C-alpha cells in the first residue's frame, strides 16, 4: 500500500536517473521519458482509485510515526492533482519529441523534465510543510534549467527574472515556515492543523498566513504579484511553456488551497475576504492585460493569470460548492491551458512565428488543427457544453448562493473578455487570409505531424469529455472539497486515533 | 542575544531587498545571497536560543533534561543552506551567461521577449 503512494515520485525519479546514465543517447532518453510519464499517469490513476474507494492514504517514511518523520498523504484533492500532472506530462513528452531541437535534447532535456515531474508530484503528496518547501525547490531547480536551456538571449533574460522572483518567493516561504514552527513547534501539516486551531495567539497566525499568501501568491501569479509570468513563461520552448502553464502556477494554487483549508482557518472573515478581493483583481487585470497583447504565447500567458483568479475565488468563498467549483476549474484549466500552448507550438512548427500579424490562413490549410484550437479556446471562454462552462457555472452559482453578486458579475465579465481574446486569436491566426509576407505552411513529415497532433487531439477529447460527462467529475470534485472542508478526517488519517 | 539577532536579521532582509532593487544584476545576486542568510538566521533565532544544552537523552530516561536546544531548526537550516547553495550557484552562472549574451549588467536593458519584436 505504502509503495503505491510513493510511486508517482519514484517512477519519475528512477527514469530520470536512468536517463542521466544514458546521456546523449536521444532515442533511449525519449523512450525513458515516455515510459516515466506514462508510469506516472498510471500510478496516479491507481492512487486516485484507491483513495476514492478507501479514503485518505498515508505513508510514514522510514516508519517514523507522525509527527516525527516525514509523512506523505494522498487525499482526493492530491490524487486528482497528481493524475492531472501525469496527463500533462504524457502530452508534453509526446509533443516534445517533435518540437524540441536536438541540441536541447542532448543537454539533458528529458531528465530535467522527469525531475520536474517528480517535484510536482512530491508537492502534491507531501504532508509536511518543510518537505513541501524541499519539493518546491526540486521543482524550481529543474524549471530554472528548463527555462534557460538553449542559451538564447531572450531565454536568459526571462530566466533571470524567473529565477530571481522565485528565489524571493522561496525565501519568504522559508521565513514563514520558520515562524510557523516557532509558534506551533511542529512541521507536520496534520498536527499543525490541530495546534493552530487551539492557538492562543491568533493574530500571530494571521501574520504567518499572510507570509504564506505572499510566497504562494508569487508562485501562483496572483494580483499584484503576477508581473514576472508574461516576461518569463513565453521564452522557453513551447512544450516547456505548456507544462509550466498547465502545472507550475497550479502547484502554487494547490498550496494555497491546502494551507487555507487545513491550516489557516482561524480568521476566515479577514483572510478569505482578502483572498476574494485578490481573486477578483487577478481575474480583471489578467484578462485586460491579455487584451493588449499581440503575440500568441503572450496572450495565453497573460490569460493564465486571469484564470488563477477563478480558482482563488472558489477558495475564498469557502463553501462546499465553491471549493468543488475551484477543483473542477483546476481540472478543466490545467488541461485546456496546456492544450492551447501546444496548439500555438504546432502553429509555430507550421509557420515559424508566434506574432499574430505574421500568421494567418491556417483554417484553409489545416482544418483539423483549427477546430482543435477552437474547442480549447471556447472551453477557456466557458461556452457550453465544454468543460469551462461547468467550471464557471459552479463558481458563479456558489457566489450567488452566499450573496456575493459582485464577484459573480466580475467572473462573467472576465469570461466575456476571454472570449474576445480567443476570437482575436481565431480571427488572426486561423480565419484571415495568409499575409503576403508570411511563408506558406511547411509540409511536415507524417511522424512529426502525428506527434504534434496526438497530444492536442487527446487533450481536446478530454475537454469535450469533461464537458459531456460533467456529473462524475462534479461528484469527484465535491467529494474532494468536502474532504478539504473537514480537516478532522485528514488529521485522524495522519496522526491516527484521537488527534 | 535574541534582540541583537533580530536586528541583524531585519538588517539583512532590508539590505538584501535594497540590493535587489538596484539596476546591476551583480548586485541582484548579492541581494539574493543576503536574503538567504537572513532566512537562515531567522529560523535559527525563532527556534529559540538555548546555550550549552545539547538534546542528549541520558541513559535510563526517556527525555532530555529541560531546557534543551531544539535540534529541528538546525536540521532545517542545514537543508536550507544546501538548497540555497545549489540555487545560488546556478544563479551566478546564469548572470554570467546573461552578461555575456546581453553585454551589459544593467537590468533595464533586459527586455526579454519584447526585445525580439
Coordinates of C-alpha atoms in Angstrom, one line a residue:
Chain A
X1 CA 0.0 0.0 0.0
X2 CA 2.8 2.4 1.0
X3 CA 4.6 1.8 -2.2
X4 CA 1.6 2.9 -4.3
X5 CA 1.6 6.4 -2.7
X6 CA 5.3 6.8 -3.4
X7 CA 5.2 5.5 -7.0
X8 CA 4.3 8.9 -8.5
X9 CA 7.6 10.1 -7.0
X10 CA 9.7 7.0 -7.6
X11 CA 8.8 6.4 -11.3
X12 CA 9.9 9.9 -12.5
X13 CA 13.0 9.6 -10.2
X14 CA 14.1 6.3 -11.5
X15 CA 13.5 7.1 -15.1
X16 CA 15.3 10.4 -14.7
X17 CA 18.3 8.7 -13.1
X18 CA 18.3 6.2 -16.0
X19 CA 18.1 9.0 -18.5
X20 CA 21.1 10.7 -16.9
X21 CA 23.0 7.5 -17.3
X22 CA 22.2 7.3 -21.0
X23 CA 23.3 10.9 -21.5
X24 CA 23.3 11.9 -25.2
X25 CA 21.5 8.7 -26.3
X26 CA 18.5 10.6 -27.6
X27 CA 16.4 7.6 -28.5
X28 CA 16.8 5.9 -25.2
X29 CA 16.1 9.1 -23.3
X30 CA 12.9 9.7 -25.3
X31 CA 11.7 6.2 -24.6
X32 CA 12.5 6.6 -20.9
X33 CA 10.7 10.0 -20.7
X34 CA 7.6 8.5 -22.3
X35 CA 7.8 5.4 -20.1
X36 CA 8.2 7.6 -17.0
X37 CA 5.3 9.9 -17.8
X38 CA 3.0 7.1 -18.7
X39 CA 4.1 5.3 -15.5
X40 CA 3.3 8.4 -13.5
X41 CA -0.1 8.7 -15.1
X42 CA -1.0 5.1 -14.5
X43 CA 0.2 5.1 -10.9
X44 CA -1.6 8.3 -10.2
X45 CA -4.8 6.9 -11.6
X46 CA -4.5 3.8 -9.5
X47 CA -3.8 6.0 -6.5
X48 CA -6.9 8.0 -7.2
X49 CA -9.0 4.9 -7.4
X50 CA -7.6 3.6 -4.1
X51 CA -8.3 7.0 -2.4
X52 CA -11.8 7.1 -3.9
X53 CA -12.5 3.6 -2.6
X54 CA -10.6 3.5 0.7
X55 CA -10.3 7.1 1.9
X56 CA -7.2 9.1 2.7
X57 CA -3.9 7.2 2.3
X58 CA -0.9 7.9 4.4
X59 CA 2.7 6.7 4.4
X60 CA 5.2 7.4 7.2
X61 CA 8.6 7.5 5.5
X62 CA 11.1 5.2 7.3
X63 CA 8.3 4.1 9.6
X64 CA 8.9 7.1 11.9
X65 CA 5.4 7.7 13.4
X66 CA 3.9 11.2 12.6
X67 CA 4.7 13.9 13.6
X68 CA 8.3 12.9 14.0
X69 CA 9.0 11.6 10.5
X70 CA 8.1 12.9 7.1
X71 CA 4.5 12.0 6.1
X72 CA 3.1 11.5 2.6
X73 CA -0.6 11.9 2.4
X74 CA -3.0 11.4 -0.6
X75 CA -6.5 12.7 -0.1
X76 CA -8.8 13.1 -3.1
X77 CA -7.5 16.6 -4.0
X78 CA -3.8 15.5 -4.0
X79 CA -4.7 12.4 -6.0
X80 CA -6.7 14.4 -8.6
X81 CA -3.8 16.9 -9.0
X82 CA -1.3 14.0 -9.4
X83 CA -3.4 12.5 -12.2
X84 CA -3.6 15.8 -13.9
X85 CA 0.2 16.1 -13.6
X86 CA 0.5 12.7 -15.3
X87 CA -1.9 13.6 -18.1
X88 CA 0.0 16.8 -19.0
X89 CA 3.4 15.0 -18.6
X90 CA 2.4 12.4 -21.2
X91 CA 1.1 15.0 -23.6
X92 CA 4.1 17.3 -23.3
X93 CA 6.6 14.4 -23.7
X94 CA 5.0 13.2 -26.9
X95 CA 4.8 16.8 -28.2
X96 CA 8.5 17.4 -27.2
X97 CA 9.6 14.5 -29.5
X98 CA 8.5 16.6 -32.5
X99 CA 9.1 20.1 -31.3
X100 CA 12.3 20.3 -29.2
X101 CA 15.5 20.7 -31.1
X102 CA 18.2 18.0 -30.8
X103 CA 20.7 20.5 -29.1
X104 CA 18.4 20.8 -26.1
X105 CA 17.6 17.1 -26.1
X106 CA 21.4 16.4 -25.9
X107 CA 21.8 18.7 -22.9
X108 CA 19.5 16.8 -20.6
X109 CA 16.0 18.0 -21.6
X110 CA 14.3 14.7 -20.7
X111 CA 16.0 14.1 -17.3
X112 CA 15.1 17.6 -16.3
X113 CA 11.5 17.1 -17.4
X114 CA 11.3 14.0 -15.3
X115 CA 12.8 15.6 -12.2
X116 CA 10.3 18.5 -12.7
X117 CA 7.5 15.9 -12.6
X118 CA 8.9 14.4 -9.5
X119 CA 9.0 17.8 -7.8
X120 CA 5.4 18.4 -8.8
X121 CA 4.1 15.0 -7.6
X122 CA 6.1 15.5 -4.4
X123 CA 4.5 18.9 -3.7
X124 CA 1.0 17.3 -4.2
X125 CA 1.6 14.3 -2.0
X126 CA 3.6 15.6 0.9
X127 CA 2.1 16.1 4.3
X128 CA 4.9 18.1 5.9
X129 CA 5.3 21.8 5.4
X130 CA 9.1 21.8 5.3
X131 CA 9.1 18.9 2.9
X132 CA 6.7 21.0 0.7
X133 CA 9.5 23.6 0.6
X134 CA 12.0 21.0 -0.5
X135 CA 9.7 19.7 -3.2
X136 CA 9.2 23.2 -4.4
X137 CA 12.9 23.6 -4.7
X138 CA 13.3 20.3 -6.6
X139 CA 10.6 21.6 -9.0
X140 CA 12.1 25.1 -9.3
X141 CA 15.6 23.9 -9.8
X142 CA 14.6 21.8 -12.8
X143 CA 12.3 24.6 -14.1
X144 CA 15.2 27.1 -13.9
X145 CA 17.3 25.0 -16.1
X146 CA 14.5 24.2 -18.5
X147 CA 13.8 27.9 -19.0
X148 CA 17.4 28.7 -19.6
X149 CA 18.3 25.6 -21.6
X150 CA 19.3 26.7 -25.1
X151 CA 21.0 29.9 -24.1
X152 CA 19.1 32.2 -26.4
X153 CA 19.2 35.8 -25.4
X154 CA 15.5 36.2 -24.6
X155 CA 15.6 32.9 -22.7
X156 CA 18.5 34.1 -20.5
X157 CA 16.7 37.4 -19.7
X158 CA 13.4 35.7 -19.0
X159 CA 15.2 33.1 -16.9
X160 CA 17.0 35.7 -14.8
X161 CA 13.6 37.3 -13.9
X162 CA 12.1 33.9 -13.2
X163 CA 14.9 32.8 -11.0
X164 CA 15.0 36.0 -9.0
X165 CA 11.3 36.2 -8.3
X166 CA 11.2 32.5 -7.4
X167 CA 14.1 32.8 -5.0
X168 CA 12.5 35.7 -3.3
X169 CA 9.3 33.7 -3.0
X170 CA 11.2 30.7 -1.6
X171 CA 12.9 32.9 1.0
X172 CA 9.5 34.2 2.1
X173 CA 8.1 30.7 2.2
X174 CA 11.0 29.5 4.3
X175 CA 10.7 32.5 6.6
X176 CA 7.0 31.6 7.1
X177 CA 7.9 28.0 7.8
X178 CA 10.4 29.1 10.4
X179 CA 7.9 31.4 12.2
X180 CA 5.2 28.8 12.0
X181 CA 7.5 26.3 13.6
X182 CA 8.3 28.7 16.4
X183 CA 4.6 29.3 17.2
X184 CA 3.4 25.7 16.9
X185 CA 6.5 23.5 17.4
X186 CA 5.7 21.2 14.6
X187 CA 6.0 20.9 10.8
X188 CA 3.6 18.1 10.2
X189 CA 0.5 19.6 8.5
X190 CA -2.0 17.4 10.3
X191 CA -0.5 18.3 13.7
X192 CA -0.2 22.0 12.6
X193 CA -3.9 21.9 11.8
X194 CA -4.6 20.8 15.4
X195 CA -2.2 23.2 17.0
X196 CA -3.2 26.2 15.1
X197 CA -6.9 25.7 15.8
X198 CA -6.1 25.7 19.5
X199 CA -3.6 28.6 19.4
X200 CA -3.8 31.4 21.9
X201 CA -2.1 33.8 19.5
X202 CA -4.5 34.1 16.5
X203 CA -3.0 37.4 15.5
X204 CA 0.5 35.9 15.0
X205 CA -1.0 33.1 13.0
X206 CA -2.8 35.6 10.7
X207 CA 0.6 37.2 10.1
X208 CA 2.1 33.9 9.2
X209 CA -0.9 33.2 6.9
X210 CA -0.1 36.4 5.1
X211 CA 3.5 35.4 4.6
X212 CA 2.3 32.1 3.1
X213 CA -0.2 34.1 0.9
X214 CA 2.7 36.2 -0.5
X215 CA 5.0 33.2 -1.0
X216 CA 2.4 31.1 -2.8
X217 CA 0.8 34.2 -4.4
X218 CA 4.1 34.8 -6.2
X219 CA 4.2 31.2 -7.4
X220 CA 0.6 31.2 -8.4
X221 CA 0.9 34.7 -10.1
X222 CA -1.8 36.4 -8.1
X223 CA -2.5 40.1 -8.2
X224 CA -0.3 42.1 -7.6
X225 CA 2.5 39.6 -7.8
X226 CA 2.0 38.3 -11.4
X227 CA 4.3 40.6 -13.3
X228 CA 7.0 38.0 -13.8
X229 CA 4.8 35.5 -15.6
X230 CA 4.3 37.1 -19.0
X231 CA 8.0 38.0 -19.0
X232 CA 9.4 34.6 -18.4
X233 CA 7.0 31.8 -19.5
X234 CA 6.9 32.5 -23.2
X235 CA 10.7 32.5 -23.7
X236 CA 11.1 28.7 -23.2
X237 CA 10.4 26.1 -25.9
X238 CA 6.7 25.8 -26.3
X239 CA 6.4 22.3 -24.9
X240 CA 8.0 23.6 -21.7
X241 CA 5.8 26.6 -21.6
X242 CA 2.8 24.3 -21.9
X243 CA 4.0 22.2 -19.0
X244 CA 4.6 25.3 -16.8
X245 CA 1.4 27.0 -17.8
X246 CA -0.6 23.8 -17.1
X247 CA 1.1 22.8 -13.8
X248 CA 3.6 25.2 -12.2
X249 CA 1.3 28.0 -11.3
X250 CA -1.3 25.4 -10.3
X251 CA 1.1 24.0 -7.8
X252 CA 1.0 27.4 -6.2
X253 CA -2.8 27.3 -6.2
X254 CA -2.7 23.8 -4.8
X255 CA -0.5 25.0 -1.9
X256 CA -2.8 28.0 -1.3
X257 CA -5.9 25.8 -1.2
X258 CA -4.1 23.3 1.1
X259 CA -2.9 25.8 3.7
X260 CA -6.0 28.0 3.6
X261 CA -8.3 25.0 4.2
X262 CA -6.1 22.9 6.5
X263 CA -4.1 25.4 8.5
X264 CA -5.3 28.9 8.4
X265 CA -9.0 28.9 9.1
X266 CA -8.9 30.8 12.4
X267 CA -9.8 34.2 10.9
X268 CA -11.9 33.5 7.8
X269 CA -13.5 36.9 8.0
X270 CA -10.2 38.5 7.2
X271 CA -8.1 36.0 5.3
X272 CA -10.7 34.7 2.9
X273 CA -12.3 38.1 2.3
X274 CA -8.8 39.3 1.3
X275 CA -8.5 36.3 -1.0
X276 CA -11.8 37.1 -2.6
X277 CA -10.6 40.7 -3.3
X278 CA -7.3 39.4 -4.7
X279 CA -9.1 36.8 -6.8
X280 CA -11.3 39.5 -8.4
X281 CA -8.4 41.8 -9.1
X282 CA -6.3 38.9 -10.5
X283 CA -9.1 38.0 -12.9
X284 CA -9.7 41.5 -14.1
X285 CA -6.0 42.6 -14.5
X286 CA -5.1 39.3 -16.2
X287 CA -7.8 39.5 -18.8
X288 CA -7.2 43.2 -19.5
X289 CA -3.5 42.5 -19.9
X290 CA -4.2 39.8 -22.4
X291 CA -6.5 42.0 -24.5
X292 CA -3.5 44.3 -25.1
X293 CA -1.1 41.6 -26.4
X294 CA -0.4 40.6 -29.9
X295 CA 1.8 37.6 -29.6
X296 CA 0.2 34.1 -29.4
X297 CA 2.2 32.9 -26.4
X298 CA 1.9 36.2 -24.5
X299 CA -1.8 36.3 -24.9
X300 CA -2.1 32.8 -23.5
X301 CA 0.4 33.5 -20.7
X302 CA -1.4 36.6 -19.5
X303 CA -4.6 34.6 -19.6
X304 CA -3.1 32.1 -17.1
X305 CA -3.3 35.0 -14.6
X306 CA -6.9 35.7 -15.1
X307 CA -7.8 32.0 -14.8
X308 CA -5.9 31.7 -11.5
X309 CA -8.3 34.4 -10.2
X310 CA -11.3 32.0 -10.7
X311 CA -9.6 29.3 -8.6
X312 CA -8.8 31.7 -5.8
X313 CA -12.4 32.9 -5.9
X314 CA -13.6 29.4 -5.3
X315 CA -11.2 29.1 -2.3
X316 CA -12.2 32.5 -1.0
X317 CA -15.9 31.8 -1.0
X318 CA -15.2 28.7 1.2
X319 CA -18.4 26.8 0.8
X320 CA -18.6 23.2 -0.4
X321 CA -19.9 24.1 -3.7
X322 CA -17.4 26.9 -4.3
X323 CA -14.4 24.6 -3.4
X324 CA -15.9 21.9 -5.7
X325 CA -16.0 24.6 -8.3
X326 CA -12.4 25.6 -7.7
X327 CA -11.3 22.0 -8.1
X328 CA -13.4 21.5 -11.2
X329 CA -11.9 24.6 -12.6
X330 CA -8.4 23.4 -11.8
X331 CA -9.1 20.1 -13.7
X332 CA -10.5 22.0 -16.6
X333 CA -7.9 24.7 -16.7
X334 CA -4.8 22.6 -16.5
X335 CA -5.9 20.6 -19.5
X336 CA -7.2 23.5 -21.6
X337 CA -4.3 25.8 -20.9
X338 CA -1.6 23.2 -21.7
X339 CA -3.5 22.3 -24.8
X340 CA -3.7 25.9 -26.1
X341 CA 0.0 26.3 -25.7
X342 CA 0.5 23.0 -27.6
X343 CA -1.6 24.4 -30.4
X344 CA 0.5 27.5 -30.5
X345 CA 3.6 25.3 -30.7
X346 CA 2.0 23.3 -33.6
X347 CA 1.3 26.6 -35.4
X348 CA 4.9 27.7 -34.9
X349 CA 6.1 24.4 -36.4
X350 CA 3.9 25.2 -39.4
X351 CA 4.5 28.9 -40.0
X352 CA 7.6 29.7 -37.9
X353 CA 6.2 32.6 -35.9
X354 CA 4.1 33.5 -32.9
X355 CA 3.2 37.0 -33.9
X356 CA -0.4 37.4 -34.9
X357 CA 0.5 39.8 -37.7
X358 CA 2.7 37.2 -39.4
X359 CA 0.2 34.4 -39.1
X360 CA -3.0 33.5 -41.0
X361 CA -4.8 31.3 -43.3
X362 CA -4.5 28.1 -41.2
X363 CA -8.2 27.3 -41.4
X364 CA -7.9 26.9 -45.1
X365 CA -4.8 24.7 -45.0
X366 CA -5.3 22.9 -41.6
X367 CA -8.9 22.5 -40.7
X368 CA -8.3 19.8 -38.1
X369 CA -5.8 21.8 -36.1
X370 CA -8.1 24.9 -36.3
X371 CA -11.1 23.0 -34.9
X372 CA -9.0 21.6 -32.1
X373 CA -7.9 25.1 -31.2
X374 CA -11.5 26.2 -31.3
X375 CA -12.6 23.5 -28.9
X376 CA -9.9 24.6 -26.3
X377 CA -10.5 28.3 -26.8
X378 CA -14.2 28.1 -26.5
X379 CA -13.8 25.9 -23.4
X380 CA -11.5 28.5 -21.9
X381 CA -14.1 31.2 -22.5
X382 CA -16.7 29.0 -21.0
X383 CA -19.1 28.1 -23.8
X384 CA -21.5 25.2 -23.1
X385 CA -21.3 22.3 -23.3
X386 CA -17.5 22.4 -22.9
X387 CA -15.6 21.9 -19.6
X388 CA -15.1 25.6 -18.9
X389 CA -18.8 26.2 -18.9
X390 CA -19.5 23.8 -16.0
X391 CA -16.5 25.1 -14.0
X392 CA -17.6 28.7 -14.3
X393 CA -21.2 27.8 -13.7
X394 CA -20.4 26.1 -10.4
X395 CA -18.3 29.1 -9.2
X396 CA -20.9 31.7 -10.2
X397 CA -23.7 29.7 -8.6
X398 CA -21.7 29.3 -5.4
X399 CA -21.0 33.0 -5.3
X400 CA -24.7 33.8 -5.7
X401 CA -25.7 31.3 -3.0
X402 CA -23.6 33.3 -0.5
X403 CA -24.9 36.6 -1.7
X404 CA -21.8 37.9 -3.4
X405 CA -23.2 39.2 -6.7
X406 CA -20.3 41.5 -7.3
X407 CA -17.8 38.6 -7.7
X408 CA -20.3 36.7 -9.9
X409 CA -20.6 39.8 -12.1
X410 CA -16.8 40.2 -12.3
X411 CA -16.4 36.5 -13.2
X412 CA -19.0 36.8 -16.0
X413 CA -17.4 40.0 -17.4
X414 CA -14.0 38.4 -17.4
X415 CA -15.4 35.4 -19.3
X416 CA -16.7 37.7 -22.0
X417 CA -13.3 39.4 -22.3
X418 CA -11.7 36.0 -22.5
X419 CA -14.0 35.2 -25.4
X420 CA -12.8 38.4 -27.0
X421 CA -9.2 37.4 -26.7
X422 CA -9.8 33.9 -28.0
X423 CA -11.8 35.2 -31.0
X424 CA -8.9 37.6 -31.7
X425 CA -6.5 34.7 -32.0
X426 CA -9.0 32.7 -34.0
X427 CA -9.5 35.6 -36.5
X428 CA -5.9 36.5 -36.8
X429 CA -4.2 33.1 -36.9
X430 CA -6.8 30.8 -38.4
X431 CA -9.5 32.7 -40.2
X432 CA -7.9 35.7 -42.0
X433 CA -6.0 35.1 -45.3
X434 CA -2.4 34.4 -45.0
X435 CA -0.4 37.7 -45.1
X436 CA 1.6 38.3 -48.3
X437 CA 4.9 38.3 -46.4
X438 CA 4.2 35.1 -44.4
X439 CA 5.7 31.9 -45.8
X440 CA 3.5 29.0 -46.8
X441 CA 3.0 26.4 -44.1
X442 CA 5.9 24.0 -44.0
X443 CA 5.0 20.4 -45.0
X444 CA 5.7 18.2 -42.0
X445 CA 6.6 14.5 -42.2
X446 CA 3.9 12.1 -41.1
X447 CA 5.6 11.1 -37.8
X448 CA 6.2 14.7 -36.8
X449 CA 2.6 15.6 -37.6
X450 CA 1.4 12.6 -35.6
X451 CA 3.5 13.6 -32.6
X452 CA 2.2 17.1 -32.7
X453 CA -1.4 16.2 -33.3
X454 CA -1.8 13.2 -30.9
X455 CA -1.4 15.1 -27.6
X456 CA -3.5 18.0 -28.9
X457 CA -6.3 15.7 -30.0
X458 CA -6.1 13.7 -26.9
X459 CA -6.4 16.7 -24.6
X460 CA -9.2 18.0 -26.7
X461 CA -11.1 14.8 -26.3
X462 CA -10.7 15.1 -22.6
X463 CA -12.0 18.7 -22.7
X464 CA -15.1 17.6 -24.6
X465 CA -15.4 14.5 -22.4
X466 CA -15.3 16.6 -19.2
X467 CA -18.0 18.8 -20.7
X468 CA -20.3 16.0 -21.7
X469 CA -19.7 13.8 -18.6
X470 CA -19.7 16.7 -16.2
X471 CA -21.6 14.9 -13.5
X472 CA -19.0 12.3 -12.5
X473 CA -16.3 15.0 -12.4
X474 CA -18.5 17.2 -10.3
X475 CA -19.1 14.3 -7.8
X476 CA -15.4 13.7 -7.6
X477 CA -14.7 17.4 -7.1
X478 CA -17.3 17.8 -4.4
X479 CA -16.1 14.8 -2.6
X480 CA -12.6 16.3 -2.7
X481 CA -14.0 19.6 -1.5
X482 CA -15.8 18.0 1.4
X483 CA -12.6 16.3 2.5
X484 CA -10.8 19.7 2.4
X485 CA -13.5 21.3 4.4
X486 CA -13.4 18.7 7.2
X487 CA -9.7 18.7 8.3
X488 CA -10.5 16.2 11.1
X489 CA -10.6 13.4 8.6
X490 CA -7.1 14.4 7.3
X491 CA -5.8 14.7 10.9
X492 CA -7.1 11.4 12.0
X493 CA -5.7 9.6 8.9
X494 CA -2.2 11.0 9.6
X495 CA -2.0 11.0 13.4
X496 CA -4.2 8.0 13.9
X497 CA -6.9 7.6 16.5
X498 CA -7.8 10.6 18.6
X499 CA -5.8 13.7 17.4
Chain B
X1 CA 21.2 38.0 22.3
X2 CA 17.8 37.4 20.6
X3 CA 17.4 41.2 20.3
X4 CA 20.7 41.5 18.6
X5 CA 20.0 38.7 16.2
X6 CA 16.5 40.1 15.5
X7 CA 18.1 43.4 14.4
X8 CA 20.7 41.6 12.4
X9 CA 18.0 39.5 10.6
X10 CA 16.0 42.7 9.9
X11 CA 19.1 44.4 8.6
X12 CA 19.9 41.5 6.3
X13 CA 16.4 41.4 4.9
X14 CA 16.4 45.1 4.3
X15 CA 19.9 45.1 2.8
X16 CA 19.0 42.1 0.6
X17 CA 15.9 43.7 -0.8
X18 CA 17.7 47.0 -1.3
X19 CA 20.4 45.3 -3.3
X20 CA 17.7 43.6 -5.4
X21 CA 16.2 46.9 -6.4
X22 CA 19.5 48.1 -7.8
X23 CA 19.9 48.0 -11.6
X24 CA 23.1 46.0 -11.7
X25 CA 22.4 42.3 -12.0
X26 CA 25.6 41.5 -9.9
X27 CA 24.0 43.4 -7.0
X28 CA 20.9 41.4 -7.7
X29 CA 22.7 38.2 -6.8
X30 CA 24.3 39.9 -3.7
X31 CA 20.7 40.7 -2.7
X32 CA 19.6 37.1 -3.1
X33 CA 22.6 35.9 -1.0
X34 CA 21.8 38.3 1.8
X35 CA 18.1 37.3 1.7
X36 CA 19.0 33.6 2.0
X37 CA 21.3 34.4 5.0
X38 CA 18.5 36.4 6.6
X39 CA 16.1 33.5 6.3
X40 CA 18.6 31.0 7.8
X41 CA 19.4 33.2 10.7
X42 CA 15.7 33.9 11.3
X43 CA 14.9 30.2 11.6
X44 CA 17.9 29.8 13.9
X45 CA 16.6 32.7 16.1
X46 CA 12.9 31.8 16.3
X47 CA 13.9 28.2 17.1
X48 CA 14.9 29.5 20.5
X49 CA 18.5 30.2 21.6
X50 CA 19.5 27.7 24.2
X51 CA 23.1 27.6 25.1
X52 CA 25.2 24.7 26.2
X53 CA 22.3 22.3 26.4
X54 CA 22.5 19.6 23.8
X55 CA 19.4 17.5 23.4
X56 CA 21.1 14.3 24.5
X57 CA 19.0 11.8 26.4
X58 CA 20.8 10.4 29.4
X59 CA 20.7 6.6 30.0
X60 CA 17.6 5.3 31.7
X61 CA 15.4 8.4 31.0
X62 CA 13.1 8.9 28.0
X63 CA 13.5 12.7 27.6
X64 CA 16.5 15.0 27.8
X65 CA 16.6 17.3 30.8
X66 CA 14.9 20.7 30.2
X67 CA 15.8 23.2 28.9
X68 CA 17.5 21.7 25.9
X69 CA 18.3 23.1 22.5
X70 CA 15.8 22.2 19.8
X71 CA 17.6 20.3 17.1
X72 CA 14.8 20.6 14.4
X73 CA 15.6 24.2 13.4
X74 CA 19.2 23.3 12.9
X75 CA 18.2 20.4 10.6
X76 CA 16.0 22.8 8.7
X77 CA 18.9 25.3 8.4
X78 CA 21.2 22.7 7.1
X79 CA 18.7 21.7 4.4
X80 CA 18.1 25.3 3.6
X81 CA 21.8 26.1 3.3
X82 CA 22.4 23.2 0.9
X83 CA 19.5 24.1 -1.3
X84 CA 20.4 27.8 -1.4
X85 CA 24.0 26.9 -2.2
X86 CA 22.9 25.0 -5.2
X87 CA 20.3 27.5 -6.4
X88 CA 22.7 30.5 -5.9
X89 CA 25.5 28.7 -7.8
X90 CA 23.1 28.3 -10.7
X91 CA 22.0 31.9 -10.4
X92 CA 25.7 33.1 -10.6
X93 CA 26.3 31.0 -13.8
X94 CA 23.0 32.4 -15.2
X95 CA 24.0 36.1 -14.7
X96 CA 27.4 35.3 -16.1
X97 CA 25.8 33.9 -19.3
X98 CA 23.3 36.7 -19.4
X99 CA 26.1 39.2 -19.2
X100 CA 28.0 37.5 -21.9
X101 CA 25.0 37.4 -24.3
X102 CA 23.5 40.8 -23.5
X103 CA 26.8 42.7 -22.9
X104 CA 25.5 44.8 -20.0
X105 CA 24.8 44.3 -16.4
X106 CA 22.1 46.9 -16.3
X107 CA 18.8 45.2 -15.7
X108 CA 17.0 48.0 -17.5
X109 CA 18.4 46.6 -20.8
X110 CA 16.8 43.2 -20.2
X111 CA 13.7 43.3 -22.2
X112 CA 13.2 39.6 -22.8
X113 CA 10.8 38.6 -25.5
X114 CA 9.8 42.2 -26.3
X115 CA 13.4 42.8 -27.5
X116 CA 12.6 40.5 -30.4
X117 CA 9.6 42.4 -31.7

